[in-house]
Amino acid sequence: MAGQTKVLVVLFAMSLVAYILQINGVNGDPQVPCFFIFGDSLVDNGNNNPLLTEAKVNYKPYGIDFGGTPTGRFNNGRTQADILGQLLGFDDFIPPYTTARGNVILKGVNYASGAAGIRDETGYQLGDIIPLNEQLRNHQITVLRITAMLRNRTAAQKYLNKCLYYVGMGNNDYLNNYFLPQFYTTALIYTPQQYAQQLIDQYRKQITRLYNLGARKVAIFGVGVIGCIPYAISTFGTNGSACVDRFNEAAQIFNTMLISLVDELNSRYTYAKFIYVNSFGIGSGDPTSVGFTVLNVGCCPVNNIGQCIPFLTPCQNRTTYVFWDSFHPTEAVNLLTASRSYTAFLPSDTYPIDIKRLAQLQL
Ligand SMILES: *[C@@H]1O[C@H](CO)[C@@H](O)[C@H](O)[C@H]1NC(C)=O
Ligand SMILES: *[C@@H]1O[C@H](CO)[C@@H](O)[C@H](O)[C@H]1NC(C)=O
Ligand SMILES: *[C@@H]1O[C@H](CO)[C@@H](O)[C@H](O)[C@H]1NC(C)=O
């Protein structure tokens, strides 16, 4: 049975890659008119570049598999959001808010910021970041610009209702807040249960704000397996376990509450659909079953904050590494996780439906 599953997973991964290569060349309209992205370094594509922060990576070897160009993406190639955009049928990558000008914003904008979180203070120990509240303020500006372009408020809202919204927050509220007691007091004030509740209460307001700005198709990505990233293991130790268990336990408490929030939003708003993407579950499988051989150490040599040291040569074969640096998965992993959020591979990957069905929904 285990062997059979392994074969199936490998076959699935191979057909997926073939499928993605194939769709890259296809023209035609995307499945949704626009795609807006809110998130952290997993999907940041350059918004932190002009900021005064250590959380920026617009230097080599970042982007080595992105035409060799460092763009501010925190890995060797495409992010999950880049790949999702391709799966949705967009010809071009959704531009970062920082540089997006003119008509391109009609196809969507990426507001994501490395080290950012649900809480405003999250990530501040690294310098400036764009927390979710500010990402939403930036989106409000985009909505005004789109309304001006279409010269009709009703038409603009109808247009924005059809778009897909990616929201992936929370990882840094743990990694760059709760689990850094030398900089933050949250762990002194809250138990993991109370902290997750605080985060969810704030997230509910933020997602409601997004709804009020016209979002009707919203994919919310849960917190990933943060206890298994090289940074967590090397900095905190695992006490004989495979990963830092208390990190993963805290993430799971948050994710369980997030699923309830998705249920709550779906029952409150009839003409909208919110889905949960189980990043934790998708990231929990055995990576060796899909061809990865290096699991616990990043591909590039890293500095004291877990980012690649500028201009040092990274590993040769990036497709066999799970991690690019101490925090971020390689493009090869992004390809698998983005694809499973788009078309669920296991029923538990997305809830209640996957992104492909969300995009096609007639609301
Ligand atoms: C604005 O757009 C709506 C919906 O598309 C349309 O019904 C209405 O006629 C438009 N109003 C103007 C003034 O063009
Ligand atoms: C380490 O593991 C042992 C055995 O499972 C357990 O008793 C102990 O509480 C753990 N220590 C910490 C700091 O988690
Ligand atoms: C990289 O790894 C893949 C998968 O293990 C393998 O098929 C490929 O030949 C390797 N390429 C190089 C250049 O080592």
mmCIF file of C-alpha atoms in Angstrom, residues 114-234:
data_model
loop_
_atom_site.group_PDB
_atom_site.id
_atom_site.type_symbol
_atom_site.label_atom_id
_atom_site.label_comp_id
_atom_site.label_asym_id
_atom_site.label_seq_id
_atom_site.Cartn_x
_atom_site.Cartn_y
_atom_site.Cartn_z
ATOM 1 C CA GLY A 114 8.406 39.410 3.580
ATOM 2 C CA ALA A 115 8.316 39.137 7.418
ATOM 3 C CA ALA A 116 4.821 40.677 7.547
ATOM 4 C CA GLY A 117 1.949 39.347 9.594
ATOM 5 C CA ILE A 118 -1.601 39.729 10.771
ATOM 6 C CA ARG A 119 -0.300 41.847 13.645
ATOM 7 C CA ASP A 120 1.210 45.225 12.825
ATOM 8 C CA GLU A 121 4.302 44.739 14.982
ATOM 9 C CA THR A 122 5.211 41.336 13.522
ATOM 10 C CA GLY A 123 8.602 41.334 11.785
ATOM 11 C CA TYR A 124 9.607 44.816 12.969
ATOM 12 C CA GLN A 125 12.874 43.501 14.447
ATOM 13 C CA LEU A 126 14.114 43.146 10.845
ATOM 14 C CA GLY A 127 13.114 46.687 9.844
ATOM 15 C CA ASP A 128 10.230 48.057 7.758
ATOM 16 C CA ILE A 129 7.601 45.629 6.532
ATOM 17 C CA ILE A 130 4.077 45.967 5.118
ATOM 18 C CA PRO A 131 1.687 44.299 7.561
ATOM 19 C CA LEU A 132 -1.684 42.998 6.380
ATOM 20 C CA ASN A 133 -3.498 46.142 7.547
ATOM 21 C CA GLU A 134 -1.289 48.248 5.303
ATOM 22 C CA GLN A 135 -1.607 45.760 2.433
ATOM 23 C CA LEU A 136 -5.376 46.291 2.702
ATOM 24 C CA ARG A 137 -4.944 50.083 2.672
ATOM 25 C CA ASN A 138 -2.871 49.681 -0.484
ATOM 26 C CA HIS A 139 -5.647 47.572 -1.990
ATOM 27 C CA GLN A 140 -8.147 50.311 -1.217
ATOM 28 C CA ILE A 141 -6.015 52.645 -3.343
ATOM 29 C CA THR A 142 -6.045 50.069 -6.150
ATOM 30 C CA VAL A 143 -9.834 49.796 -5.916
ATOM 31 C CA LEU A 144 -10.128 53.584 -6.257
ATOM 32 C CA ARG A 145 -7.788 53.542 -9.254
ATOM 33 C CA ILE A 146 -9.767 50.755 -10.935
ATOM 34 C CA THR A 147 -13.029 52.586 -10.236
ATOM 35 C CA ALA A 148 -11.573 55.696 -11.882
ATOM 36 C CA MET A 149 -10.413 53.658 -14.904
ATOM 37 C CA LEU A 150 -13.823 52.065 -15.403
ATOM 38 C CA ARG A 151 -15.597 55.401 -14.683
ATOM 39 C CA ASN A 152 -18.425 53.556 -12.948
ATOM 40 C CA ARG A 153 -18.521 52.403 -9.338
ATOM 41 C CA THR A 154 -21.065 49.629 -9.907
ATOM 42 C CA ALA A 155 -19.177 48.229 -12.865
ATOM 43 C CA ALA A 156 -15.916 48.354 -10.899
ATOM 44 C CA GLN A 157 -17.440 46.450 -7.980
ATOM 45 C CA LYS A 158 -18.921 43.832 -10.327
ATOM 46 C CA TYR A 159 -15.503 43.434 -11.893
ATOM 47 C CA LEU A 160 -13.724 43.098 -8.531
ATOM 48 C CA ASN A 161 -16.322 40.521 -7.413
ATOM 49 C CA LYS A 162 -15.137 38.171 -10.165
ATOM 50 C CA CYS A 163 -11.468 38.248 -9.164
ATOM 51 C CA LEU A 164 -9.562 35.714 -7.110
ATOM 52 C CA TYR A 165 -7.997 36.824 -3.817
ATOM 53 C CA TYR A 166 -5.056 34.976 -2.264
ATOM 54 C CA VAL A 167 -4.566 35.582 1.462
ATOM 55 C CA GLY A 168 -1.673 33.809 3.189
ATOM 56 C CA MET A 169 -0.751 35.219 6.574
ATOM 57 C CA GLY A 170 0.192 33.975 10.032
ATOM 58 C CA ASN A 171 3.573 32.289 9.558
ATOM 59 C CA ASN A 172 5.439 35.383 10.739
ATOM 60 C CA ASP A 173 3.083 36.018 13.628
ATOM 61 C CA TYR A 174 4.727 32.881 14.997
ATOM 62 C CA LEU A 175 8.274 32.872 13.553
ATOM 63 C CA ASN A 176 8.839 36.631 13.732
ATOM 64 C CA ASN A 177 6.796 37.376 16.827
ATOM 65 C CA TYR A 178 5.471 34.729 19.250
ATOM 66 C CA PHE A 179 8.581 32.551 19.096
ATOM 67 C CA LEU A 180 11.043 35.465 19.450
ATOM 68 C CA PRO A 181 10.585 36.373 23.127
ATOM 69 C CA GLN A 182 13.743 38.517 23.075
ATOM 70 C CA PHE A 183 11.858 40.995 20.854
ATOM 71 C CA TYR A 184 8.161 40.397 21.543
ATOM 72 C CA THR A 185 6.020 40.024 24.637
ATOM 73 C CA THR A 186 3.182 38.015 23.061
ATOM 74 C CA ALA A 187 4.427 34.684 24.448
ATOM 75 C CA LEU A 188 4.441 36.169 27.949
ATOM 76 C CA ILE A 189 0.897 37.446 27.607
ATOM 77 C CA TYR A 190 -0.830 34.637 25.709
ATOM 78 C CA THR A 191 -0.920 30.855 25.712
ATOM 79 C CA PRO A 192 -0.775 29.383 22.162
ATOM 80 C CA GLN A 193 -4.567 28.963 22.332
ATOM 81 C CA GLN A 194 -5.156 32.582 23.385
ATOM 82 C CA TYR A 195 -2.670 33.891 20.843
ATOM 83 C CA ALA A 196 -4.329 32.001 17.995
ATOM 84 C CA GLN A 197 -7.682 33.433 19.107
ATOM 85 C CA GLN A 198 -6.244 36.969 19.082
ATOM 86 C CA LEU A 199 -4.859 36.428 15.602
ATOM 87 C CA ILE A 200 -8.125 34.985 14.315
ATOM 88 C CA ASP A 201 -10.158 37.869 15.753
ATOM 89 C CA GLN A 202 -7.948 40.333 13.920
ATOM 90 C CA TYR A 203 -7.889 38.220 10.732
ATOM 91 C CA ARG A 204 -11.716 38.122 10.731
ATOM 92 C CA LYS A 205 -11.798 41.941 10.630
ATOM 93 C CA GLN A 206 -9.146 42.074 7.919
ATOM 94 C CA ILE A 207 -10.850 39.518 5.678
ATOM 95 C CA THR A 208 -14.170 41.287 6.230
ATOM 96 C CA ARG A 209 -12.497 44.509 5.099
ATOM 97 C CA LEU A 210 -11.335 42.712 1.960
ATOM 98 C CA TYR A 211 -14.917 41.536 1.391
ATOM 99 C CA ASN A 212 -16.144 45.108 1.809
ATOM 100 C CA LEU A 213 -13.673 46.174 -0.885
ATOM 101 C CA GLY A 214 -15.348 43.738 -3.289
ATOM 102 C CA ALA A 215 -13.663 40.356 -2.751
ATOM 103 C CA ARG A 216 -16.031 37.415 -3.258
ATOM 104 C CA LYS A 217 -13.659 34.550 -4.098
ATOM 105 C CA VAL A 218 -11.071 34.260 -1.370
ATOM 106 C CA ALA A 219 -8.490 31.493 -0.877
ATOM 107 C CA ILE A 220 -6.984 31.616 2.612
ATOM 108 C CA PHE A 221 -3.731 29.729 3.115
ATOM 109 C CA GLY A 222 -3.136 28.272 6.588
ATOM 110 C CA VAL A 223 0.139 28.359 8.500
ATOM 111 C CA GLY A 224 2.668 25.815 7.214
ATOM 112 C CA VAL A 225 4.858 23.253 8.949
ATOM 113 C CA ILE A 226 6.911 25.979 10.620
ATOM 114 C CA GLY A 227 8.506 23.594 13.122
ATOM 115 C CA CYS A 228 10.284 21.714 10.337
ATOM 116 C CA ILE A 229 12.035 24.570 8.547
ATOM 117 C CA PRO A 230 15.846 24.589 8.853
ATOM 118 C CA TYR A 231 15.748 27.869 10.841
ATOM 119 C CA ALA A 232 13.477 26.372 13.519
ATOM 120 C CA ILE A 233 15.442 23.139 13.806
ATOM 121 C CA SER A 234 18.883 24.770 13.907
#
